[in-house]
PDB file of C-alpha atoms and ligand atoms in Angstrom:
ATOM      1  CA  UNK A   1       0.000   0.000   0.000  1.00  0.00           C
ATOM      2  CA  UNK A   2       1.658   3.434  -0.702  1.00  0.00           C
ATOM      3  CA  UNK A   3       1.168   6.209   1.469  1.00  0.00           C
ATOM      4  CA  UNK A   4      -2.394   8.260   1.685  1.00  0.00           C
ATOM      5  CA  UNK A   5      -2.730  11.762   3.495  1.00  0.00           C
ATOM      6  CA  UNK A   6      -6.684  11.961   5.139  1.00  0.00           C
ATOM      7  CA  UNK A   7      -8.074  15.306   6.011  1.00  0.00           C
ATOM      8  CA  UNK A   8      -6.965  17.696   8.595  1.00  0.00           C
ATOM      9  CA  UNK A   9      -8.946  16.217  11.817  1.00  0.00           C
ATOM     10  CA  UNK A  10     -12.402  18.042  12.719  1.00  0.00           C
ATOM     11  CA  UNK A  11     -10.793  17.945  16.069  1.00  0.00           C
ATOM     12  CA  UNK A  12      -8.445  20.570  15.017  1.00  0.00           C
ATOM     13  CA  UNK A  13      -5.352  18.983  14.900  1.00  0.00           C
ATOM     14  CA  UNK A  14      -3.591  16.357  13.389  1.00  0.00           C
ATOM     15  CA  UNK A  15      -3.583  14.756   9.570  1.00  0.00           C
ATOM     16  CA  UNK A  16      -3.905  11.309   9.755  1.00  0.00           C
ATOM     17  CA  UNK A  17      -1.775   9.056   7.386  1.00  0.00           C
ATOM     18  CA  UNK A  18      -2.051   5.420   6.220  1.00  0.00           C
ATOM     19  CA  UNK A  19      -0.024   3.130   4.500  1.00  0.00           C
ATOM     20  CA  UNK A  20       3.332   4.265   5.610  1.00  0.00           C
ATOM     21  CA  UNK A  21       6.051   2.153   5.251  1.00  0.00           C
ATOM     22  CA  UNK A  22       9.380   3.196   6.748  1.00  0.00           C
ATOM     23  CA  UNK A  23      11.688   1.579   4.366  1.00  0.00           C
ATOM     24  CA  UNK A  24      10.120   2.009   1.285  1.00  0.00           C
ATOM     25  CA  UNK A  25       9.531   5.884   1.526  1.00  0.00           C
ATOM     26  CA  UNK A  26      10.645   8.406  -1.179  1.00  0.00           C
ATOM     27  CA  UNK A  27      12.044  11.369  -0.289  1.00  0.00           C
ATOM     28  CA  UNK A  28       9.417  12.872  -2.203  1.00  0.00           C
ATOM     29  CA  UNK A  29       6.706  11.586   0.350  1.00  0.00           C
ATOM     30  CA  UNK A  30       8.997  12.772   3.344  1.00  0.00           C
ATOM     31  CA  UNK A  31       8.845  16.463   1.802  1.00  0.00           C
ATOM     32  CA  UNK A  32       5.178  15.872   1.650  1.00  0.00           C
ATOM     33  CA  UNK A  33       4.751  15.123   5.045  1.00  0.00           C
ATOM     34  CA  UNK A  34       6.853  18.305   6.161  1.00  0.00           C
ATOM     35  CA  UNK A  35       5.492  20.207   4.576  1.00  0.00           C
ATOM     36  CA  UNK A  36       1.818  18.815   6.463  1.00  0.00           C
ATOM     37  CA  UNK A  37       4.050  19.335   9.578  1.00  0.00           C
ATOM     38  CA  UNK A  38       4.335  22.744   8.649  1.00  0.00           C
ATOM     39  CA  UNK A  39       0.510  23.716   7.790  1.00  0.00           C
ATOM     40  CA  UNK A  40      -1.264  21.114  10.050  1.00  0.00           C
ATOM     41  CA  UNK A  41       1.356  20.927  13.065  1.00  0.00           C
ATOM     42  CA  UNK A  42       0.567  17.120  14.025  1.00  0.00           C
ATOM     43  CA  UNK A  43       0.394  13.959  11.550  1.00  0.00           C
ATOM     44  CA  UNK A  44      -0.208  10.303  12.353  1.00  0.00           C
ATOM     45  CA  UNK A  45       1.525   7.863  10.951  1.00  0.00           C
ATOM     46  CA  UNK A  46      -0.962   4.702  11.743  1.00  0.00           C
ATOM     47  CA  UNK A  47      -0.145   1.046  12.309  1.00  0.00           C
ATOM     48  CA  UNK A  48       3.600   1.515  12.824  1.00  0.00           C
ATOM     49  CA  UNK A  49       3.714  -0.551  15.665  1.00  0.00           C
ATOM     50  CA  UNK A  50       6.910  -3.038  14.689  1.00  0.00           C
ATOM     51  CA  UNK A  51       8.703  -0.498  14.273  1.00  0.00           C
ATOM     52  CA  UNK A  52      12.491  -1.168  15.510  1.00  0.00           C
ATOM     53  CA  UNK A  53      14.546   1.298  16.845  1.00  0.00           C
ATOM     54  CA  UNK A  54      16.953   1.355  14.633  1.00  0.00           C
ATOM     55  CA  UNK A  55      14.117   2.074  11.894  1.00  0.00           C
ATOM     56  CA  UNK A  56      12.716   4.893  14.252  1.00  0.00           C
ATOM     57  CA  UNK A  57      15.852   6.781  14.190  1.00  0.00           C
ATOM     58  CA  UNK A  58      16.130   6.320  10.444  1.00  0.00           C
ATOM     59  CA  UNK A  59      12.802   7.449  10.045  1.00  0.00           C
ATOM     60  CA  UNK A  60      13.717  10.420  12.185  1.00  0.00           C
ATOM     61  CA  UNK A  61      17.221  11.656   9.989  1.00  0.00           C
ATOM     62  CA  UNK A  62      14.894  11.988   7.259  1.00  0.00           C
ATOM     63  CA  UNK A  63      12.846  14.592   8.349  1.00  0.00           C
ATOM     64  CA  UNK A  64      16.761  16.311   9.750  1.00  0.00           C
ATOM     65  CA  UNK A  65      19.703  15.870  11.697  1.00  0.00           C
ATOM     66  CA  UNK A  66      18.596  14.480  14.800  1.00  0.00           C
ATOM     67  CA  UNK A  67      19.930  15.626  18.280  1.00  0.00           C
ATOM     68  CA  UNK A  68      20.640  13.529  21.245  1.00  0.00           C
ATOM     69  CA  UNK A  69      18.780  15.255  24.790  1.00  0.00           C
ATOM     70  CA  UNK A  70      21.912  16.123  26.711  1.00  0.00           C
ATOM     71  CA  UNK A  71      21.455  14.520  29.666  1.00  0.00           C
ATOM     72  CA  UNK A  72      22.448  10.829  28.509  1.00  0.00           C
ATOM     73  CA  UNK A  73      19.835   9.573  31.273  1.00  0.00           C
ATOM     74  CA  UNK A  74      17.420   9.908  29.042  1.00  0.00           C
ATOM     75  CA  UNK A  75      19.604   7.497  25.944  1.00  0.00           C
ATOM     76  CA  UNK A  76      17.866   4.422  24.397  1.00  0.00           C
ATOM     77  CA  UNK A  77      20.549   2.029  25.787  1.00  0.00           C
ATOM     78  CA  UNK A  78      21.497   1.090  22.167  1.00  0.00           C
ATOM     79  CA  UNK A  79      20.682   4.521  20.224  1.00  0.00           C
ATOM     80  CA  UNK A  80      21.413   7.744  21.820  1.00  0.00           C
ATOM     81  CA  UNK A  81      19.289   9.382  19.553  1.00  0.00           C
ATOM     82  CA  UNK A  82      16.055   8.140  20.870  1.00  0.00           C
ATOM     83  CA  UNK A  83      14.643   9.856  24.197  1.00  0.00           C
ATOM     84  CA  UNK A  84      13.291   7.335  26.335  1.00  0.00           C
ATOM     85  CA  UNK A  85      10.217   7.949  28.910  1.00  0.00           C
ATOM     86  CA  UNK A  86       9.601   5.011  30.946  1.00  0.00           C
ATOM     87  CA  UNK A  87       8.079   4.245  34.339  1.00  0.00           C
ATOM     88  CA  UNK A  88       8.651  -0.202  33.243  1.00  0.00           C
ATOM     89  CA  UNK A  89      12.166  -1.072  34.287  1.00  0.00           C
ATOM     90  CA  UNK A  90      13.741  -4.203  31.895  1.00  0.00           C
ATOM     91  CA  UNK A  91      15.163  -6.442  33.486  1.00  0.00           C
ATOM     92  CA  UNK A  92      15.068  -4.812  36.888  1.00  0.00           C
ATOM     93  CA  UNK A  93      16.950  -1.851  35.290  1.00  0.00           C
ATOM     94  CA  UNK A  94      15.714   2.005  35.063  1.00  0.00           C
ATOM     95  CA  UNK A  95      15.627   2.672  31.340  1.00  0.00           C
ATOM     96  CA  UNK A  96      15.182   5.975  30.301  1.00  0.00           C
ATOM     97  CA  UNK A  97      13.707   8.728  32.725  1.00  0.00           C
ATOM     98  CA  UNK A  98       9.853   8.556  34.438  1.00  0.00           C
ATOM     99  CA  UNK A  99       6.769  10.719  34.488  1.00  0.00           C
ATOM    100  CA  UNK A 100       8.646  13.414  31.951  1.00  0.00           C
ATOM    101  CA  UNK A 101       7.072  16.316  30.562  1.00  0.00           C
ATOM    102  CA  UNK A 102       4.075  16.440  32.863  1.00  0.00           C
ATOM    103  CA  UNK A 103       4.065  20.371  31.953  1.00  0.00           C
ATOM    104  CA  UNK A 104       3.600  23.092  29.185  1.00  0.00           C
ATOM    105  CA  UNK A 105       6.857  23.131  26.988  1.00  0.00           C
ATOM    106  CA  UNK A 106       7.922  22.987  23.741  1.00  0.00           C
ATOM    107  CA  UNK A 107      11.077  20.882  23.754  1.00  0.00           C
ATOM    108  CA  UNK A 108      14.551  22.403  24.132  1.00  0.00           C
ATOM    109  CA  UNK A 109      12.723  25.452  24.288  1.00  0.00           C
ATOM    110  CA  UNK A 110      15.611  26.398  27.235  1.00  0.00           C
ATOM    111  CA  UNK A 111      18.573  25.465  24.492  1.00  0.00           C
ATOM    112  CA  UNK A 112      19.879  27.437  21.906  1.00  0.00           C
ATOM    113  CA  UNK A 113      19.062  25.652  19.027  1.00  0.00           C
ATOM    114  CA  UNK A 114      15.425  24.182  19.708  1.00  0.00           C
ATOM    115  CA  UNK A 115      13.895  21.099  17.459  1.00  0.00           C
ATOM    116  CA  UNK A 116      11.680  21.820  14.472  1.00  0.00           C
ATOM    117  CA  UNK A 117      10.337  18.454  14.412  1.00  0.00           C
ATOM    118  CA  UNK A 118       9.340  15.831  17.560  1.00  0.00           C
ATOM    119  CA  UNK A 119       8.566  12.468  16.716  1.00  0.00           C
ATOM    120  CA  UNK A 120       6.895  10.216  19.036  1.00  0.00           C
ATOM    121  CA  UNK A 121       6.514   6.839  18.741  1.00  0.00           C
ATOM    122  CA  UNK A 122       4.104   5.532  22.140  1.00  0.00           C
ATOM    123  CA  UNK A 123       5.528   2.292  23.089  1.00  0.00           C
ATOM    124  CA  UNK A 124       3.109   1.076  25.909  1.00  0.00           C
ATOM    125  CA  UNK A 125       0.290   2.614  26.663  1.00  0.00           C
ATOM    126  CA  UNK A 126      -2.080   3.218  29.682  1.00  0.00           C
ATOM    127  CA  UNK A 127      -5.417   2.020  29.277  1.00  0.00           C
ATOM    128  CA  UNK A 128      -6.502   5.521  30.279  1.00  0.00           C
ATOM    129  CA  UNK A 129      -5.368   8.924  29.735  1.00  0.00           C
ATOM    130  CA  UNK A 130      -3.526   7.437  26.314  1.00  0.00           C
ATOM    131  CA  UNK A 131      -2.501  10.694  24.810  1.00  0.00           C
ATOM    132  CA  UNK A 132      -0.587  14.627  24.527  1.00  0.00           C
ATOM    133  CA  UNK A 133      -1.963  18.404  25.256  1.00  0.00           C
ATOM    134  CA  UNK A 134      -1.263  20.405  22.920  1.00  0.00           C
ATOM    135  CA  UNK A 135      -1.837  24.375  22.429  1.00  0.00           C
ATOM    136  CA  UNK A 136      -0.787  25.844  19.131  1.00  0.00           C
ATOM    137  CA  UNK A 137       0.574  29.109  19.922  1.00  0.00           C
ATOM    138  CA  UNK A 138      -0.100  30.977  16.357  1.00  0.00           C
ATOM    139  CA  UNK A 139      -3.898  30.269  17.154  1.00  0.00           C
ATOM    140  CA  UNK A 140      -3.176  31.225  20.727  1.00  0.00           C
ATOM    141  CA  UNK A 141      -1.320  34.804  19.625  1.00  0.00           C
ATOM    142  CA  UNK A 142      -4.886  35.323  17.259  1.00  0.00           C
ATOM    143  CA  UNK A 143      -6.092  35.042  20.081  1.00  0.00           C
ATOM    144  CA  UNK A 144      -5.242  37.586  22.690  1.00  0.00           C
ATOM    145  CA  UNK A 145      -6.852  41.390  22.801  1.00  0.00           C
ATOM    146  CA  UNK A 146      -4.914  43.557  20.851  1.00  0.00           C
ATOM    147  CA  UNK A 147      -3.941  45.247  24.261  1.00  0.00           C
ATOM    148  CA  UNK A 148      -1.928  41.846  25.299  1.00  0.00           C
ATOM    149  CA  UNK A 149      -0.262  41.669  21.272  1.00  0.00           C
ATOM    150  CA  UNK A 150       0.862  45.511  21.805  1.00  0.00           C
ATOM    151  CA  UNK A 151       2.231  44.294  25.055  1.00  0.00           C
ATOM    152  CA  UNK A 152       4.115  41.403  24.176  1.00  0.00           C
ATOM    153  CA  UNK A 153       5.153  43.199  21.228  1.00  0.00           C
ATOM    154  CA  UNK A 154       9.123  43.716  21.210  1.00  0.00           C
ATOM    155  CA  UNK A 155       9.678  42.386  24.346  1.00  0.00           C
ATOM    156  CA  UNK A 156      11.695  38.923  24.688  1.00  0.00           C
ATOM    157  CA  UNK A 157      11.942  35.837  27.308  1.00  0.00           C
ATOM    158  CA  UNK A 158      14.614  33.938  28.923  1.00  0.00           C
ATOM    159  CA  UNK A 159      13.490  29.548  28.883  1.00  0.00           C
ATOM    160  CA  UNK A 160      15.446  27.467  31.662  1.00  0.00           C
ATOM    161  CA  UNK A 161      15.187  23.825  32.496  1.00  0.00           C
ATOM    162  CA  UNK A 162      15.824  24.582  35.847  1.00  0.00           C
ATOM    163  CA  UNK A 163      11.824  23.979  37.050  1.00  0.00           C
ATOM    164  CA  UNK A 164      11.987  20.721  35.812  1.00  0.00           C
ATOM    165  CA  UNK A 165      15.304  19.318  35.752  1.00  0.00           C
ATOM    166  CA  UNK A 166      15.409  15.563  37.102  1.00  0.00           C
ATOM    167  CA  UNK A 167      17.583  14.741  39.516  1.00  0.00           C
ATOM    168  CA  UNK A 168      19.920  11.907  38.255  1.00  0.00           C
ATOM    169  CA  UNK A 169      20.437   8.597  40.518  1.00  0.00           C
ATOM    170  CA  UNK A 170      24.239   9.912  40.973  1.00  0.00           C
ATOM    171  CA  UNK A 171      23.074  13.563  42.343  1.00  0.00           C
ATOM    172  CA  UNK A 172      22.271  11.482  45.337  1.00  0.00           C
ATOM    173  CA  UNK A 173      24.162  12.994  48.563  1.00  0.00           C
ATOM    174  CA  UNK A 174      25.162  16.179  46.428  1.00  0.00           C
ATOM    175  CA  UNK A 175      24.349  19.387  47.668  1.00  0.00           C
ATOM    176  CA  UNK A 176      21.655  20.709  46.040  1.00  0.00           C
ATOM    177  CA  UNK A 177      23.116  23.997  45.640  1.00  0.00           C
ATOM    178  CA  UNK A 178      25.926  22.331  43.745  1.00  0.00           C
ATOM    179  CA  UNK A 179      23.745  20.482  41.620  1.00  0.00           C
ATOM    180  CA  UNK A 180      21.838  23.813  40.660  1.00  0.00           C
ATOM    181  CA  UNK A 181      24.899  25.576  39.773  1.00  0.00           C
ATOM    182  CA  UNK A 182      26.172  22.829  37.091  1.00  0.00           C
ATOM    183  CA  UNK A 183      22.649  23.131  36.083  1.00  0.00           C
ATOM    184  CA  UNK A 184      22.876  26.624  35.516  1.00  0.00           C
ATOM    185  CA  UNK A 185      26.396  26.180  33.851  1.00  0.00           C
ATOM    186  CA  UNK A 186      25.645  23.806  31.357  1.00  0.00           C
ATOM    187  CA  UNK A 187      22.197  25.164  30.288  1.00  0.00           C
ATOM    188  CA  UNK A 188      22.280  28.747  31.016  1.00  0.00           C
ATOM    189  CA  UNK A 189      19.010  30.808  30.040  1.00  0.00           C
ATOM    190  CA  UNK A 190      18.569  31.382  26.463  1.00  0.00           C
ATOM    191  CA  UNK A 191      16.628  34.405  25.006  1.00  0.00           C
ATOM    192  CA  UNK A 192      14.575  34.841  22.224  1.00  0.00           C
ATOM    193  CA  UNK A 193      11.875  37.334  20.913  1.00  0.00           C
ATOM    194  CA  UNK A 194       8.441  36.648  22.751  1.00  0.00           C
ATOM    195  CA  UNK A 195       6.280  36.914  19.735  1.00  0.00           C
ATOM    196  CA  UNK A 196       8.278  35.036  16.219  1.00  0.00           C
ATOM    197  CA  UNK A 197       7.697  34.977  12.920  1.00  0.00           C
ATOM    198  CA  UNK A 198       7.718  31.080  12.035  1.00  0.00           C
ATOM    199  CA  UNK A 199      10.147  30.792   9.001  1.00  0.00           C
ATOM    200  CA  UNK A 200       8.098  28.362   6.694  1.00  0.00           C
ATOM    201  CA  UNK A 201       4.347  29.599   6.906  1.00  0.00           C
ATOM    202  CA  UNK A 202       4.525  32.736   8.236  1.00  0.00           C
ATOM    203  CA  UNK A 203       3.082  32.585  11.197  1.00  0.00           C
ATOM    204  CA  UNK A 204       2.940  34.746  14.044  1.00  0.00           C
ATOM    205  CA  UNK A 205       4.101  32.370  17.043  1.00  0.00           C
ATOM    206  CA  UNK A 206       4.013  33.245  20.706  1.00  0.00           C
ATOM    207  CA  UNK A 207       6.810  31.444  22.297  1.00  0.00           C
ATOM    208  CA  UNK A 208       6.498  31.015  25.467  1.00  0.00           C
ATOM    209  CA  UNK A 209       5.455  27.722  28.000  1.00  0.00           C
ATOM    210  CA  UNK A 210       4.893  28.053  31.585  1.00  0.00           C
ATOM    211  CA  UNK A 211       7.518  24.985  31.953  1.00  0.00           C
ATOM    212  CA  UNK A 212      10.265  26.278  30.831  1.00  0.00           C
ATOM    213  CA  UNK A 213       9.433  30.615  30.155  1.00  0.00           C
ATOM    214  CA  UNK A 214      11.596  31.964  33.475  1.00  0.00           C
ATOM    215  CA  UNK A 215      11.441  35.715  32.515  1.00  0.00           C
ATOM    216  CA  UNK A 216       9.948  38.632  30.192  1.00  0.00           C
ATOM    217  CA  UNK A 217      12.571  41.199  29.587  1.00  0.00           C
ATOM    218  CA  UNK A 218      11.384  45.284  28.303  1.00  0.00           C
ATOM    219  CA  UNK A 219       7.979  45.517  29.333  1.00  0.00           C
ATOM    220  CA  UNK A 220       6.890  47.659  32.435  1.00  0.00           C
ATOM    221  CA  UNK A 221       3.814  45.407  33.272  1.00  0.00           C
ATOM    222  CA  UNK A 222       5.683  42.882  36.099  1.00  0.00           C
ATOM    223  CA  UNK A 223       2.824  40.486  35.073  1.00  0.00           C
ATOM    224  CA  UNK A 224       2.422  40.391  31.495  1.00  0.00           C
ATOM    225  CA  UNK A 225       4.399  37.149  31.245  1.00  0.00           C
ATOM    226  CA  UNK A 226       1.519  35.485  33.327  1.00  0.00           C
ATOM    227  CA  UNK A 227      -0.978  36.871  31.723  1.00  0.00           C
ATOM    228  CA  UNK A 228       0.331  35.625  28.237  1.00  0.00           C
ATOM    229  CA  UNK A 229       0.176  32.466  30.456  1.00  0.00           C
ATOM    230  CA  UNK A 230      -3.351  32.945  31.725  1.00  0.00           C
ATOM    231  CA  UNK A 231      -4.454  33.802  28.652  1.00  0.00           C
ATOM    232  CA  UNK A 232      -2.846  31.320  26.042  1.00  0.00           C
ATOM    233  CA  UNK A 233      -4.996  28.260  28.219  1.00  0.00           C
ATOM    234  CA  UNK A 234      -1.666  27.386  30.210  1.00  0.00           C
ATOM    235  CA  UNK A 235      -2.929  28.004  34.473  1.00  0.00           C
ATOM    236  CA  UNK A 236      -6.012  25.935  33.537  1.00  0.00           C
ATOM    237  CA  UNK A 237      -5.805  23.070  36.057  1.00  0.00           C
ATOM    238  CA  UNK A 238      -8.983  21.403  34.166  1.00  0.00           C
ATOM    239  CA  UNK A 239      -7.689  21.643  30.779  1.00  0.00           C
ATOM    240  CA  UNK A 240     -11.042  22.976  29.285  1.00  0.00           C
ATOM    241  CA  UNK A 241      -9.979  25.768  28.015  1.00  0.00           C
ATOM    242  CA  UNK A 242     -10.708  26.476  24.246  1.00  0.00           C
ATOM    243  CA  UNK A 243      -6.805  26.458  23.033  1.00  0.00           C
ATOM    244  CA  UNK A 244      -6.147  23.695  24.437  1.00  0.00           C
ATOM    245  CA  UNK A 245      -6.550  20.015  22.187  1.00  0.00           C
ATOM    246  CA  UNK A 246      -6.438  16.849  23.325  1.00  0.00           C
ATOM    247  CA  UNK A 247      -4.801  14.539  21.521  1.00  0.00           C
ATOM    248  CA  UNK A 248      -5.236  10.519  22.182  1.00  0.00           C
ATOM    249  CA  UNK A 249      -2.832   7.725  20.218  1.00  0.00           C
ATOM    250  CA  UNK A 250      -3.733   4.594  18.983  1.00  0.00           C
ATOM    251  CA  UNK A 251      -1.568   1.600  19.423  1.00  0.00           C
ATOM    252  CA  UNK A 252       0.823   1.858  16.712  1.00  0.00           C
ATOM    253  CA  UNK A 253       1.129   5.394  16.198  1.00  0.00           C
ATOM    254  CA  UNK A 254       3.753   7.195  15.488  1.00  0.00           C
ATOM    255  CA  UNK A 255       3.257  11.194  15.916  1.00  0.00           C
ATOM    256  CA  UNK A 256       5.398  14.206  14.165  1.00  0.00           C
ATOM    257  CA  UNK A 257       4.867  17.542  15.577  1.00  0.00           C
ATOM    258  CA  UNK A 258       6.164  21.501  14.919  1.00  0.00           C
ATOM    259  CA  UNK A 259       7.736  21.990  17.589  1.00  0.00           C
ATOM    260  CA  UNK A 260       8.047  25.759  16.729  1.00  0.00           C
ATOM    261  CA  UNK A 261       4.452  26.385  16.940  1.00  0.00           C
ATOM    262  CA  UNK A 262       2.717  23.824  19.601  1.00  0.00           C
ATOM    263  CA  UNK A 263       3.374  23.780  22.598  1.00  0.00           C
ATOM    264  CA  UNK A 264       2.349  20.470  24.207  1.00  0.00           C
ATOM    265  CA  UNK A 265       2.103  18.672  28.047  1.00  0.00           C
ATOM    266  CA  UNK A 266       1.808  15.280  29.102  1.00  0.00           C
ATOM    267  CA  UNK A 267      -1.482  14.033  30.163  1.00  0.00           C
ATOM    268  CA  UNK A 268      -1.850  13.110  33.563  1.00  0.00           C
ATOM    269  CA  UNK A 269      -2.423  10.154  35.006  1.00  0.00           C
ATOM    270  CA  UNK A 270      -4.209   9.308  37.733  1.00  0.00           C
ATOM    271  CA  UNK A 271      -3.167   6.029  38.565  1.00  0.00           C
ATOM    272  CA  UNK A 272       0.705   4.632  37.882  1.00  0.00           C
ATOM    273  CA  UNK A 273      -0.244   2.874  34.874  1.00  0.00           C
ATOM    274  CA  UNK A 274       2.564   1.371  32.573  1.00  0.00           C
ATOM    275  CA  UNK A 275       3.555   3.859  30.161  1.00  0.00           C
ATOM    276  CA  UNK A 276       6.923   3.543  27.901  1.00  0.00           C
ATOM    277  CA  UNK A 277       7.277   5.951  24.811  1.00  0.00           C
ATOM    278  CA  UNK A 278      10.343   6.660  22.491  1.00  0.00           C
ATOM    279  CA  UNK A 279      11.127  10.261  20.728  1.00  0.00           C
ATOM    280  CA  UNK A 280      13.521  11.551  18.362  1.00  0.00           C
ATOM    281  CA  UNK A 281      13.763  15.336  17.848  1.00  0.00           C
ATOM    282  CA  UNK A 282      15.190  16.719  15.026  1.00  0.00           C
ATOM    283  CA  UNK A 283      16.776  20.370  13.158  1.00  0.00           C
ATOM    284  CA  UNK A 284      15.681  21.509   9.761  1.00  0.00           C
ATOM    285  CA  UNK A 285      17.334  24.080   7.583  1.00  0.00           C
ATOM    286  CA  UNK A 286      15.301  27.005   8.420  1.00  0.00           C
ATOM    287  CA  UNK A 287      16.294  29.113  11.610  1.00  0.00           C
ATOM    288  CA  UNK A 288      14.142  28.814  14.451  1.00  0.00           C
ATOM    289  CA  UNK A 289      12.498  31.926  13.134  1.00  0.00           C
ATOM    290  CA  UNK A 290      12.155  34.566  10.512  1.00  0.00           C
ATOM    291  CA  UNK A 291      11.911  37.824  12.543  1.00  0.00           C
ATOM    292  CA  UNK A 292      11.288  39.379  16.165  1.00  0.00           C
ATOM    293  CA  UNK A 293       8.471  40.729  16.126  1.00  0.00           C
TER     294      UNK A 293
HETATM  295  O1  7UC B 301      12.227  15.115  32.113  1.00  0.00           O
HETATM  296  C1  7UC B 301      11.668  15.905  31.331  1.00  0.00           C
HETATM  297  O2  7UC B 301      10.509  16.266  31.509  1.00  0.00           O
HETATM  298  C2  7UC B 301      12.453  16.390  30.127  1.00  0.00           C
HETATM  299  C3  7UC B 301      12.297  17.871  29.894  1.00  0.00           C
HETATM  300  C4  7UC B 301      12.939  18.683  31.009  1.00  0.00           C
HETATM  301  N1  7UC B 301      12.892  18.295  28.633  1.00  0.00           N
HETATM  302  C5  7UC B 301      12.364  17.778  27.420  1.00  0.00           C
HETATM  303  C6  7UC B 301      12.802  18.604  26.226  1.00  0.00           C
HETATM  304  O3  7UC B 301      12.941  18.085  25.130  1.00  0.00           O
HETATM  305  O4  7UC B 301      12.996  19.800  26.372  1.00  0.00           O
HETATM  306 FE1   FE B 302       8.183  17.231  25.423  1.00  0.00          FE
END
């Protein structure tokens, strides 16, 4: 079967493909399903579920050069590539890292060079609560009164992982002040413009995430920051607010996101249900954006 592209979901998010075969795929079809990525933020490749890893991080270097997550406690034992959230140990062994991303971020939103592309290929998954949050943040900046656009407007924000760094098993007995200063050494705060042109459609992208977002810099309002926050869905604690999509997976699916544009969060889980899902993230060969704005 050769690839087919449905519809962009009702739902709001998310084009749905079928017939995807990893090693039979033409680079033509890959450009194809960028350029989705681009214009529809989420597609789902179905029925991918024997996938190998070795395939998944071949699917992944053709969408871009994939990066590694610098903290190797994250690595795929055999491929350092693929990010590894597990709460299942093998073989009485940690693999990967537990419960991550459990709040709004886009990822390596607190590095200098953050991904264009997340792929995410759920590996087990809980019988309930099977799925991602997602806001896109060009629908969110539409959004906001003209007042909170004028606002943001110019200004910029410093992103840290410092909120939600994990502690790594050998940081046990270290002072904690120690550990927060290699922290802060090896991912300082990075800056970038608060509202972003996005380099491929055009788009006006807000990009900020209460996760990661530490600071607004040049505007006199002390609070605009949470506002932006309040305002873009992010402080809702019942996740009903309009921006805000929620997306479920199938077994088998394998999920490529902009990672310019959505921001996205983890959905919580009630009960500590088995849960095990490979990522890779990858560049492409536009800047992160096209101009401050
Ligand atoms: O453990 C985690 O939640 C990982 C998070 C701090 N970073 C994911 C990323 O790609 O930025
Ligand atoms: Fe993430």
């Amino acid at each position: 079967m050769s690839m087919v592209l449905g519809a962009q979901q009702s739902a709001g998010l998310g084009v749905e493909v079928r017939g995807f075969d990893v090693d039979a795929v033409t680079p033509a079809e890959i450009e194809r399903l960028t350029q989705t990525v681009y214009r529809d933020k989420v597609v789902v490749l179905r029925d991918q579920g024997d996938i190998t890893p070795a395939q998944f991080v071949r699917l992944g270097r053709m969408f871009g050069e994939l990066v590694s997550y610098h903290e190797p406690m994250y690595h795929h034992p055999e491929f350092e590539e693929i990010f590894v959230s597990s709460n299942v140990p093998e073989d009485g062994k940690q693999i990967g890292v537990p419960k991550t991303g459990k709040f709004w971020h886009a990822d390596y939103q607190f590095m200098p060079k953050p991904f264009a592309f997340t792929i995410f290929s759920p590996k087990v998954l809980p019988a309930k609560n099977r799925g991602t949050f997602f806001i896109n943040m060009a629908q969110a900046y539409e959004a906001l009164p003209d007042e909170l656009k004028d606002a943001a407007a110019g200004t910029r924000c410093s992103h840290s992982v410092r909120k939600f760094f994990k502690i790594r098993p050998d940081d046990v007995y270290r002072p904690l002040g120690e550990v927060i200063r290699e922290v802060e050494e090896h991912t300082p705060p990075v800056t970038f413009p608060t509202v972003m042109e996005h380099p491929v459609t055009g788009e006006k992208i807000l990009f900020i995430s209460e996760g990661f977002t530490v600071e607004l810099h040049g505007s006199d309002d002390p609070d605009l920051l949470d506002k932006l926050f309040e305002a873009t869905g992010q402080l809702d604690t019942e996740f009903t607010h309009p921006l805000i999509h929620q997306h479920g997976y199938e077994s088998g699916d394998i999920v490529i996101w902009d990672n310019r544009t959505l921001i996205h969060r983890a959905l919580h889980t009630t009960t500590p249900a088995a849960t095990v899902s490979h990522r890779v993230t990858a560049l492409d060969d536009h800047p992160l954006y096209a101009r401050a704005l």
